[in-house]
Short mmCIF file of C-alpha atoms and ligand atoms in Angstrom, two decimals:
data_model
loop_
_atom_site.label_atom_id
_atom_site.label_comp_id
_atom_site.label_asym_id
_atom_site.label_seq_id
_atom_site.Cartn_x
_atom_site.Cartn_y
_atom_site.Cartn_z
CA MET A 1 38.22 -20.16 1.55
CA ALA A 2 35.70 -18.31 -0.75
CA ARG A 3 35.74 -14.56 -0.16
CA ASN A 4 32.44 -12.66 0.21
CA THR A 5 33.37 -10.32 -2.61
CA LEU A 6 32.61 -9.60 -6.27
CA THR A 7 35.47 -9.13 -8.71
CA VAL A 8 34.71 -7.34 -11.97
CA THR A 9 36.90 -6.56 -14.93
CA ASP A 10 36.29 -3.38 -16.87
CA ASN A 11 37.07 -4.52 -20.42
CA ARG A 12 37.42 -0.90 -21.52
CA THR A 13 40.58 -0.59 -19.42
CA GLY A 14 41.42 -4.17 -18.39
CA LYS A 15 41.33 -3.02 -14.76
CA GLN A 16 39.93 -5.34 -12.07
CA TYR A 17 37.87 -4.22 -9.09
CA GLU A 18 36.81 -6.15 -6.00
CA PHE A 19 33.70 -5.17 -4.06
CA PRO A 20 32.44 -6.56 -0.71
CA ILE A 21 29.13 -8.46 -0.83
CA THR A 22 26.91 -7.82 2.22
CA ASP A 23 23.38 -9.18 2.66
CA GLY A 24 23.35 -10.36 -0.94
CA THR A 25 24.11 -6.89 -2.28
CA ILE A 26 26.97 -4.69 -3.33
CA LYS A 27 26.83 -0.98 -2.56
CA ALA A 28 25.93 0.76 -5.84
CA VAL A 29 28.13 3.69 -4.91
CA ASP A 30 31.19 1.34 -4.95
CA LEU A 31 30.76 1.09 -8.74
CA ARG A 32 31.82 4.72 -9.00
CA GLN A 33 35.42 3.45 -8.64
CA ILE A 34 35.12 2.00 -12.15
CA LYS A 35 36.35 4.81 -14.42
CA VAL A 36 38.03 5.13 -17.80
CA SER A 37 39.82 8.33 -16.76
CA GLU A 38 40.32 10.49 -13.69
CA GLU A 39 37.59 12.95 -14.76
CA ASP A 40 35.13 10.10 -15.43
CA PHE A 41 32.15 10.22 -12.98
CA GLY A 42 32.33 6.45 -12.67
CA LEU A 43 29.80 3.69 -13.28
CA MET A 44 26.20 3.87 -12.04
CA THR A 45 23.45 1.23 -12.11
CA TYR A 46 20.40 1.82 -14.29
CA ASP A 47 17.29 0.39 -12.60
CA PRO A 48 13.98 2.09 -13.56
CA ALA A 49 11.20 1.04 -11.10
CA PHE A 50 13.90 -0.41 -8.83
CA MET A 51 13.40 -3.90 -10.30
CA ASN A 52 16.62 -5.07 -8.65
CA THR A 53 17.55 -2.40 -6.11
CA ALA A 54 17.30 -2.51 -2.31
CA SER A 55 16.46 1.02 -1.20
CA CYS A 56 16.79 0.44 2.55
CA ARG A 57 17.30 -2.04 5.37
CA SER A 58 14.05 -2.93 7.08
CA ALA A 59 13.02 -5.31 9.87
CA ILE A 60 9.28 -4.83 9.47
CA THR A 61 7.95 -7.17 6.77
CA PHE A 62 9.44 -10.22 5.07
CA ILE A 63 8.13 -11.55 1.76
CA ASP A 64 9.33 -14.63 -0.12
CA GLY A 65 7.73 -14.17 -3.53
CA ASP A 66 8.57 -17.64 -4.83
CA LYS A 67 7.19 -19.44 -1.77
CA GLY A 68 4.27 -17.08 -1.21
CA ILE A 69 5.42 -16.19 2.31
CA LEU A 70 4.45 -12.95 4.13
CA ARG A 71 5.48 -12.22 7.74
CA TYR A 72 5.09 -9.08 9.86
CA ARG A 73 8.02 -8.84 12.31
CA GLY A 74 8.52 -12.61 11.82
CA TYR A 75 4.91 -13.64 12.49
CA PRO A 76 3.23 -15.47 9.53
CA ILE A 77 0.34 -13.47 8.10
CA GLU A 78 -1.95 -16.51 8.35
CA GLN A 79 -1.46 -16.70 12.15
CA LEU A 80 -1.95 -12.96 12.62
CA ALA A 81 -5.15 -13.05 10.52
CA GLU A 82 -6.48 -15.93 12.61
CA LYS A 83 -5.35 -14.95 16.11
CA SER A 84 -4.70 -11.19 16.23
CA ASN A 85 -6.60 -7.96 15.57
CA TYR A 86 -5.74 -4.92 13.48
CA LEU A 87 -4.72 -2.51 16.26
CA GLU A 88 -2.47 -5.17 17.81
CA VAL A 89 -0.87 -5.76 14.38
CA ALA A 90 -0.43 -2.00 13.89
CA TYR A 91 1.43 -1.87 17.25
CA LEU A 92 3.54 -4.89 16.18
CA LEU A 93 4.50 -3.28 12.85
CA ILE A 94 5.46 0.03 14.45
CA TYR A 95 7.15 -1.09 17.69
CA GLY A 96 8.42 -4.51 16.60
CA GLU A 97 6.84 -6.71 19.28
CA LEU A 98 3.34 -7.87 20.15
CA PRO A 99 2.12 -5.57 22.97
CA ASN A 100 1.55 -6.90 26.50
CA LYS A 101 -1.83 -6.25 28.08
CA LYS A 102 -0.89 -2.81 29.53
CA GLN A 103 0.86 -1.70 26.32
CA PHE A 104 -2.16 -2.77 24.25
CA GLU A 105 -4.64 -1.01 26.54
CA ASP A 106 -2.60 2.22 26.44
CA TRP A 107 -2.25 1.91 22.64
CA VAL A 108 -6.00 1.42 22.09
CA ALA A 109 -6.82 4.23 24.54
CA GLY A 110 -4.40 6.55 22.74
CA ILE A 111 -5.96 5.82 19.36
CA THR A 112 -9.53 5.99 20.67
CA HIS A 113 -8.72 9.41 22.14
CA HIS A 114 -7.72 10.76 18.71
CA THR A 115 -10.58 9.59 16.48
CA MET A 116 -12.26 13.04 16.28
CA LEU A 117 -11.42 15.59 13.56
CA HIS A 118 -11.15 19.36 13.98
CA GLU A 119 -14.57 20.82 13.12
CA ASN A 120 -13.01 22.88 10.31
CA MET A 121 -12.24 19.62 8.49
CA LYS A 122 -15.98 19.29 7.86
CA LYS A 123 -15.99 22.66 6.08
CA LEU A 124 -12.99 21.50 4.01
CA MET A 125 -14.77 18.27 3.03
CA ASP A 126 -18.04 20.08 2.31
CA GLY A 127 -16.14 21.95 -0.38
CA PHE A 128 -15.64 18.83 -2.50
CA HIS A 129 -17.94 18.25 -5.46
CA TYR A 130 -20.96 16.05 -4.64
CA ASP A 131 -19.49 13.13 -6.64
CA ALA A 132 -15.85 13.60 -5.63
CA HIS A 133 -13.98 10.28 -5.49
CA PRO A 134 -13.52 9.43 -1.79
CA MET A 135 -9.86 8.53 -2.35
CA GLY A 136 -9.19 12.02 -3.69
CA MET A 137 -10.99 13.47 -0.66
CA LEU A 138 -8.96 11.26 1.67
CA ALA A 139 -5.59 12.15 0.16
CA ALA A 140 -6.39 15.88 0.20
CA THR A 141 -7.67 15.79 3.77
CA LEU A 142 -4.62 13.87 5.02
CA GLY A 143 -2.45 16.65 3.60
CA ALA A 144 -4.65 19.29 5.21
CA LEU A 145 -4.10 17.70 8.62
CA SER A 146 -0.49 18.94 8.43
CA THR A 147 -1.83 22.50 8.88
CA PHE A 148 -3.55 21.53 12.15
CA TYR A 149 -0.63 19.69 13.78
CA THR A 150 2.41 21.87 13.25
CA ASP A 151 4.30 19.92 15.98
CA ALA A 152 4.44 17.10 13.39
CA ARG A 153 7.41 18.81 11.77
CA ASN A 154 9.58 17.69 14.74
CA VAL A 155 10.16 14.41 12.90
CA HIS A 156 13.34 13.58 14.87
CA ASP A 157 11.51 13.73 18.22
CA PRO A 158 10.26 10.18 19.01
CA GLU A 159 7.46 11.52 21.26
CA SER A 160 6.23 13.80 18.46
CA ARG A 161 6.32 10.85 16.04
CA ARG A 162 4.31 8.75 18.52
CA GLN A 163 1.68 11.50 18.74
CA GLN A 164 1.35 11.74 14.93
CA ILE A 165 1.22 7.95 14.63
CA LEU A 166 -1.69 7.79 17.09
CA ARG A 167 -3.47 10.67 15.35
CA LEU A 168 -3.11 9.26 11.81
CA ILE A 169 -4.16 5.70 12.67
CA ALA A 170 -7.09 7.10 14.67
CA LYS A 171 -8.27 9.70 12.18
CA VAL A 172 -7.96 7.90 8.85
CA PRO A 173 -11.20 5.89 9.37
CA THR A 174 -13.02 9.08 10.44
CA ILE A 175 -11.87 10.93 7.31
CA ALA A 176 -12.76 7.90 5.16
CA ALA A 177 -16.23 7.66 6.68
CA PHE A 178 -16.79 11.42 6.31
CA ALA A 179 -15.78 11.15 2.64
CA TYR A 180 -18.31 8.36 2.13
CA ARG A 181 -21.10 10.27 3.95
CA HIS A 182 -20.32 13.35 1.82
CA SER A 183 -20.63 11.24 -1.36
CA VAL A 184 -24.09 9.98 -0.37
CA GLY A 185 -25.30 13.33 0.98
CA ARG A 186 -25.70 12.14 4.56
CA PRO A 187 -24.66 13.97 7.76
CA TYR A 188 -21.28 13.08 9.23
CA ILE A 189 -21.40 10.57 12.08
CA TYR A 190 -19.00 11.15 14.96
CA PRO A 191 -16.85 8.31 16.33
CA ASP A 192 -18.41 6.00 18.92
CA ASN A 193 -15.49 5.28 21.20
CA SER A 194 -17.27 2.38 22.87
CA LEU A 195 -16.85 0.41 19.63
CA GLY A 196 -13.69 -1.27 18.31
CA TYR A 197 -11.67 0.07 15.39
CA ALA A 198 -13.57 -1.66 12.55
CA GLY A 199 -16.94 -1.47 14.33
CA ASN A 200 -16.55 2.28 14.92
CA PHE A 201 -15.64 2.77 11.25
CA MET A 202 -18.79 0.92 10.19
CA SER A 203 -20.88 2.99 12.61
CA MET A 204 -19.50 6.24 11.12
CA LEU A 205 -20.35 4.89 7.65
CA TRP A 206 -23.80 3.48 8.15
CA LYS A 207 -25.42 4.88 11.33
CA MET A 208 -28.68 6.63 10.52
CA VAL A 209 -31.28 7.64 13.12
CA GLU A 210 -30.81 4.72 15.51
CA VAL A 211 -29.34 5.62 18.90
CA ARG A 212 -26.36 3.28 18.44
CA TYR A 213 -25.18 1.42 15.35
CA GLU A 214 -23.83 -2.08 15.90
CA ALA A 215 -22.62 -3.92 12.81
CA ASN A 216 -22.92 -7.68 12.42
CA PRO A 217 -19.99 -9.13 14.45
CA THR A 218 -19.03 -11.48 11.59
CA LEU A 219 -18.66 -8.50 9.25
CA VAL A 220 -16.77 -6.49 11.88
CA ARG A 221 -14.31 -9.36 12.33
CA ALA A 222 -14.01 -9.81 8.54
CA LEU A 223 -13.15 -6.12 8.06
CA ASP A 224 -10.63 -6.28 10.91
CA VAL A 225 -8.95 -9.28 9.27
CA LEU A 226 -8.89 -7.46 5.91
CA PHE A 227 -7.21 -4.55 7.70
CA ILE A 228 -4.58 -6.96 9.07
CA LEU A 229 -3.92 -8.37 5.59
CA HIS A 230 -3.48 -4.93 4.05
CA ALA A 231 -1.39 -3.34 6.82
CA ASP A 232 2.10 -3.57 5.31
CA HIS A 233 3.96 -5.10 2.41
CA GLU A 234 7.60 -4.03 2.59
CA GLN A 235 8.80 -1.61 -0.14
CA ASN A 236 5.68 -1.40 -2.34
CA CYS A 237 5.01 1.66 -4.50
CA SER A 238 3.13 3.72 -1.87
CA THR A 239 5.56 2.84 0.91
CA ASN A 240 8.41 3.88 -1.37
CA ALA A 241 6.54 7.18 -1.86
CA MET A 242 6.18 7.56 1.94
CA ARG A 243 9.87 6.89 2.48
CA SER A 244 10.95 9.17 -0.36
CA ILE A 245 8.84 12.13 0.78
CA THR A 246 9.76 11.76 4.47
CA SER A 247 13.45 11.48 3.52
CA SER A 248 13.38 15.28 3.17
CA ASP A 249 12.12 15.51 6.80
CA ALA A 250 8.62 16.36 5.53
CA ASP A 251 5.85 15.90 8.09
CA PRO A 252 3.98 12.55 8.11
CA TYR A 253 0.60 14.07 7.13
CA SER A 254 1.86 15.58 3.86
CA SER A 255 3.85 12.40 3.23
CA ALA A 256 0.82 10.15 3.88
CA ALA A 257 -1.12 12.25 1.35
CA GLY A 258 1.55 11.43 -1.24
CA ALA A 259 1.56 7.76 -0.28
CA ALA A 260 -2.25 7.67 -0.59
CA ALA A 261 -1.96 9.19 -4.05
CA ALA A 262 0.47 6.44 -5.09
CA LEU A 263 -1.76 3.76 -3.58
CA TRP A 264 -4.74 5.03 -5.59
CA GLY A 265 -3.18 4.03 -8.90
CA PRO A 266 -4.99 1.08 -10.58
CA LEU A 267 -1.72 -0.84 -10.81
CA HIS A 268 -1.44 -0.66 -6.99
CA GLY A 269 -4.17 -0.24 -4.36
CA GLY A 270 -6.65 1.01 -6.93
CA ALA A 271 -6.67 -2.48 -8.45
CA ASN A 272 -9.42 -3.70 -6.11
CA GLU A 273 -11.79 -1.12 -7.63
CA ALA A 274 -10.55 -2.03 -11.14
CA VAL A 275 -11.22 -5.74 -10.48
CA LEU A 276 -14.90 -5.10 -9.71
CA ARG A 277 -15.27 -2.89 -12.77
CA MET A 278 -13.62 -5.67 -14.82
CA LEU A 279 -15.99 -8.32 -13.38
CA ALA A 280 -18.98 -6.05 -14.11
CA GLU A 281 -17.72 -5.52 -17.68
CA ILE A 282 -17.37 -9.30 -18.21
CA GLY A 283 -20.89 -9.67 -16.87
CA HIS A 284 -21.18 -13.47 -16.94
CA LYS A 285 -18.82 -16.41 -16.49
CA ASP A 286 -19.62 -17.61 -20.03
CA ARG A 287 -17.86 -14.48 -21.32
CA VAL A 288 -14.65 -15.20 -19.39
CA PRO A 289 -12.90 -17.11 -22.26
CA ALA A 290 -13.45 -14.17 -24.62
CA PHE A 291 -12.11 -11.74 -22.01
CA ILE A 292 -9.03 -13.88 -21.36
CA LYS A 293 -8.42 -13.98 -25.13
CA GLU A 294 -8.54 -10.16 -25.22
CA VAL A 295 -6.00 -9.93 -22.39
CA LYS A 296 -3.65 -12.42 -24.07
CA GLU A 297 -3.84 -10.33 -27.23
CA GLY A 298 -2.62 -7.36 -25.22
CA HIS A 299 -5.95 -5.55 -24.86
CA GLY A 300 -5.91 -4.72 -21.13
CA LYS A 301 -4.83 -6.62 -18.05
CA LEU A 302 -6.42 -9.22 -15.81
CA MET A 303 -6.75 -6.86 -12.85
CA GLY A 304 -6.06 -8.43 -9.47
CA PHE A 305 -3.54 -10.77 -11.06
CA GLY A 306 0.25 -10.54 -11.05
CA HIS A 307 2.75 -9.07 -8.62
CA ARG A 308 6.26 -7.66 -8.72
CA VAL A 309 7.36 -9.94 -5.87
CA TYR A 310 4.91 -12.84 -5.63
CA LYS A 311 5.57 -15.37 -8.38
CA ASN A 312 3.23 -17.69 -6.53
CA TYR A 313 -0.21 -17.33 -4.97
CA ASP A 314 -0.37 -14.17 -2.79
CA PRO A 315 -0.93 -15.61 0.72
CA ARG A 316 -3.31 -12.74 1.44
CA ALA A 317 -5.52 -13.69 -1.52
CA ARG A 318 -5.78 -17.22 -0.13
CA THR A 319 -6.95 -15.93 3.26
CA ILE A 320 -9.36 -13.43 1.68
CA LYS A 321 -10.87 -16.16 -0.48
CA LYS A 322 -11.63 -18.15 2.71
CA LEU A 323 -12.99 -15.04 4.43
CA ALA A 324 -15.42 -14.50 1.53
CA ASP A 325 -17.40 -17.62 2.48
CA GLU A 326 -17.88 -16.30 6.05
CA VAL A 327 -19.04 -12.89 4.80
CA PHE A 328 -21.35 -14.29 2.12
CA ALA A 329 -23.00 -16.48 4.78
CA VAL A 330 -24.20 -13.18 6.32
CA THR A 331 -24.62 -10.93 3.29
CA GLY A 332 -25.59 -13.42 0.63
CA ARG A 333 -23.22 -14.62 -2.08
CA ASN A 334 -21.81 -12.01 -4.44
CA PRO A 335 -22.81 -13.31 -7.91
CA LYS A 336 -19.62 -11.85 -9.37
CA LEU A 337 -17.73 -14.54 -7.40
CA ASP A 338 -18.63 -17.05 -10.12
CA ILE A 339 -16.94 -14.86 -12.73
CA ALA A 340 -13.86 -14.40 -10.49
CA LEU A 341 -13.57 -18.14 -9.81
CA GLU A 342 -13.86 -18.91 -13.53
CA LEU A 343 -11.20 -16.28 -14.35
CA GLU A 344 -8.87 -17.84 -11.77
CA ARG A 345 -9.61 -21.40 -12.94
CA ILE A 346 -8.79 -20.58 -16.56
CA ALA A 347 -5.83 -18.25 -15.84
CA LEU A 348 -4.09 -20.74 -13.53
CA GLN A 349 -3.96 -23.29 -16.33
CA ASP A 350 -3.33 -20.97 -19.29
CA GLU A 351 0.23 -20.86 -20.60
CA TYR A 352 0.18 -17.04 -20.97
CA PHE A 353 -0.37 -16.56 -17.23
CA VAL A 354 1.59 -19.61 -16.07
CA LYS A 355 4.68 -18.58 -18.08
CA ARG A 356 4.53 -15.06 -16.59
CA LYS A 357 3.84 -16.45 -13.08
CA LEU A 358 0.65 -14.43 -12.75
CA TYR A 359 -1.45 -15.43 -9.76
CA PRO A 360 -4.31 -13.74 -7.90
CA ASN A 361 -3.00 -10.96 -5.65
CA VAL A 362 -4.51 -9.28 -2.60
CA ASP A 363 -6.85 -7.21 -4.77
CA PHE A 364 -8.50 -10.04 -6.70
CA TYR A 365 -11.05 -11.19 -4.12
CA SER A 366 -11.13 -8.33 -1.60
CA GLY A 367 -13.51 -6.20 -3.68
CA LEU A 368 -16.09 -9.00 -3.81
CA ILE A 369 -16.24 -8.93 -0.02
CA TYR A 370 -16.36 -5.15 0.18
CA GLN A 371 -19.20 -5.02 -2.35
CA ALA A 372 -21.15 -7.72 -0.51
CA MET A 373 -20.70 -5.69 2.71
CA GLY A 374 -22.32 -2.70 1.01
CA PHE A 375 -19.31 -0.56 0.05
CA PRO A 376 -19.44 1.22 -3.34
CA VAL A 377 -16.45 0.42 -5.58
CA GLU A 378 -15.08 3.95 -5.15
CA MET A 379 -14.49 3.15 -1.46
CA PHE A 380 -12.30 0.11 -2.20
CA PRO A 381 -8.95 1.96 -2.44
CA VAL A 382 -9.97 3.86 0.71
CA LEU A 383 -10.42 0.52 2.48
CA PHE A 384 -6.87 -0.36 1.42
CA CYS A 385 -5.52 3.00 2.60
CA ILE A 386 -6.96 2.82 6.13
CA PRO A 387 -4.87 -0.17 7.30
CA ARG A 388 -1.85 0.62 5.12
CA MET A 389 -1.49 3.79 7.19
CA SER A 390 0.09 1.72 9.99
CA GLY A 391 2.55 0.18 7.51
CA TRP A 392 3.53 3.57 6.11
CA LEU A 393 4.00 4.93 9.65
CA ALA A 394 6.06 1.91 10.72
CA GLN A 395 8.33 2.36 7.68
CA TRP A 396 8.59 6.13 8.34
CA ASN A 397 9.43 5.53 11.99
CA GLU A 398 12.09 2.98 11.07
CA GLN A 399 13.61 5.19 8.36
CA THR A 400 13.79 8.20 10.68
CA GLU A 401 15.86 6.14 13.15
CA ASP A 402 18.05 4.59 10.42
CA LYS A 403 21.53 6.18 10.47
CA GLU A 404 21.96 5.35 6.76
CA THR A 405 18.94 7.46 5.78
CA LYS A 406 19.70 10.38 3.47
CA ILE A 407 17.40 12.48 1.30
CA ALA A 408 16.24 10.36 -1.67
CA ARG A 409 17.79 11.81 -4.82
CA PRO A 410 18.37 9.32 -7.68
CA ARG A 411 20.74 10.03 -10.60
CA GLN A 412 19.72 9.79 -14.29
CA ILE A 413 20.99 8.92 -17.74
CA TYR A 414 20.82 12.24 -19.62
CA THR A 415 19.41 11.82 -23.14
CA GLY A 416 18.67 15.45 -23.93
CA ALA A 417 20.25 18.09 -26.18
CA VAL A 418 23.92 19.03 -25.96
CA GLU A 419 24.76 22.65 -25.15
CA ARG A 420 23.29 25.12 -27.65
CA PRO A 421 22.94 28.97 -27.77
CA PHE A 422 19.62 30.72 -27.02
CA VAL A 423 17.50 31.50 -30.14
CA GLU A 424 15.65 34.83 -30.30
CA MET A 425 11.93 34.66 -31.17
CA SER A 426 12.50 36.34 -34.52
CA ALA A 427 14.94 33.63 -35.51
CA ARG A 428 12.74 30.69 -34.55
CA ARG A 429 10.96 28.64 -37.22
C1 SDX B 1 -0.70 -4.31 -5.02
O1 SDX B 1 4.16 -4.16 -4.44
C2 SDX B 1 3.29 -4.56 -3.61
O2 SDX B 1 3.55 -5.19 -2.62
C3 SDX B 1 1.87 -4.12 -3.90
C4 SDX B 1 0.77 -4.70 -3.02
C5 SDX B 1 0.86 -4.17 -1.62
O3 SDX B 1 0.35 -4.85 -0.72
O4 SDX B 1 1.34 -3.02 -1.44
O5 SDX B 1 0.89 -6.11 -3.01
C6 SDX B 1 -0.61 -4.31 -3.54
O6 SDX B 1 -0.47 -3.31 -5.63
C7 SDX B 1 -1.04 -5.60 -5.72
C8 SDX B 1 -1.03 -5.46 -7.28
C9 SDX B 1 -2.38 -4.87 -7.73
N1 SDX B 1 -2.31 -4.54 -9.18
C10 SDX B 1 -3.02 -5.25 -10.07
O7 SDX B 1 -3.68 -6.26 -9.83
C11 SDX B 1 -2.96 -4.68 -11.49
C12 SDX B 1 -2.71 -5.80 -12.49
N2 SDX B 1 -1.31 -6.30 -12.28
C13 SDX B 1 -0.29 -5.74 -13.11
O8 SDX B 1 -0.46 -4.44 -13.53
C14 SDX B 1 1.12 -6.18 -12.68
O9 SDX B 1 1.07 -7.52 -12.45
C15 SDX B 1 1.78 -5.47 -11.50
C16 SDX B 1 1.76 -3.99 -11.64
C17 SDX B 1 1.11 -5.86 -10.23
C18 SDX B 1 3.23 -5.96 -11.45
O10 SDX B 1 3.81 -5.52 -12.61
P1 SDX B 1 5.37 -5.78 -12.95
O11 SDX B 1 6.04 -6.53 -11.85
O12 SDX B 1 5.96 -4.50 -13.39
O13 SDX B 1 5.29 -6.81 -14.12
P2 SDX B 1 5.13 -6.42 -15.65
O14 SDX B 1 4.07 -5.36 -15.79
O15 SDX B 1 6.48 -6.15 -16.20
O16 SDX B 1 4.52 -7.78 -16.24
C19 SDX B 1 5.36 -8.83 -16.69
C20 SDX B 1 4.57 -9.49 -17.82
C21 SDX B 1 4.17 -8.52 -18.94
O17 SDX B 1 3.97 -9.28 -20.10
P3 SDX B 1 5.19 -9.30 -21.25
O18 SDX B 1 5.58 -7.87 -21.47
O19 SDX B 1 6.27 -10.15 -20.61
O20 SDX B 1 4.54 -9.96 -22.44
O21 SDX B 1 3.32 -9.99 -17.30
C22 SDX B 1 2.24 -9.29 -17.94
C23 SDX B 1 2.81 -8.02 -18.53
O22 SDX B 1 2.05 -7.59 -19.64
N3 SDX B 1 1.27 -8.98 -16.90
C24 SDX B 1 -0.04 -9.12 -17.06
C25 SDX B 1 -0.59 -8.78 -15.82
N4 SDX B 1 0.39 -8.42 -14.98
C26 SDX B 1 1.55 -8.55 -15.67
N5 SDX B 1 -0.78 -9.54 -18.12
C27 SDX B 1 -2.12 -9.56 -17.91
N6 SDX B 1 -2.72 -9.24 -16.74
C28 SDX B 1 -1.98 -8.84 -15.68
N7 SDX B 1 -2.58 -8.52 -14.53
#
């Protein structure tokens, strides 16, 4: 009967070691048994960027990169995008089950109750430069919230965590909208609690002098679906940042600021902005072959393509591509779509991309929709951050209850100088 173990031989000593295999892994710390002498620290694994390292156990999101599968708490993303709504999905991610009617009503009421910001936050945001990037404003303001809610430091109190979860999901659209209004020199618009989550966000963005702003229902639904698609994605870069920062028992506001900073990077959530800049730079679909040639020669990347996990079409990109037709029916077709479609057509048949299993990811088409809806490109990472907040909070909540959680503190391979005596200034070259 095959044993669920791994046997290794250290050829330096001829010794054999047997390690248990659980859930397709061995515990890295077991490798420390492999020594060449008693004083030897023992073997470590070397895995920059965690290419092959599980950092935690999680029941929130499942991805099969080869099959292009994404499920939140077991529910296929395609079904959630078609049948659910963002706040219901946020509840599902955090509490593990779809809410019943009473649970959903209480959840929505709790979030609606927390959409306002402390008035001092306006003074804080007024201090940003007129052309401050809204993602920088958002990250800074999330961190500042930690100074208003000092009870958030009780991270091991489930009721305190529930309060902060409601506040962060509720306030992130308000902060995002205030950042946008600041960037266009318009007065801040307060939340309209009679509107839904996406509709209220659009009102805070675009209400002018009319008594009540009501966005086109097709666009409201499209934004809500985009929020569903962006809500969580297991241990991505920004979620890893959230988990690492909160592993020191830091409060969720300061940690969300760090996660937002990680998300902003153009290799991560900032890619949607980079895609639109790339499409603008290409300018016309006739110039796509020349651009692809540049990429293949190593001059830049095809932004919105490739993924650490998906080695197939990102299921979110497929849904977003379908959503684009519904949005363009209202807003008019985004002419850059022709360039994007030509890029995809060529890339999906070009050996360079096929060999590297590079497919469109969530960021390739989303920006085309955002731009058609009237968002400036600087707001695109902000639109990613708003829904990802529920994913970060779900992962934080899960980690805080995980008995295996310890403060994140990786080891290193030291490559620096050996011991050497201090050199006085007079003796230095
Ligand atoms: C998100 O992790 C998540 O789940 C993230 C996310 C989420 O929901 O949280 O899904 C959201 O961040 C999506 C990804 C958005 N980023 C981009 O679109 C930026 C462009 N993509 C790449 O930078 C890249 O594909 C990454 C960062 C997404 C993944 O990088 P990896 O896994 O580290 O892969 P790699 O950089 O080692 O690439 C492997 C090869 C390299 O070529 P060789 O060295 O083998 O010759 O593929 C090439 C890369 O040069 N390559 C690309 C490319 N992406 C990888 N070549 C051209 N264009 C690209 N986009």
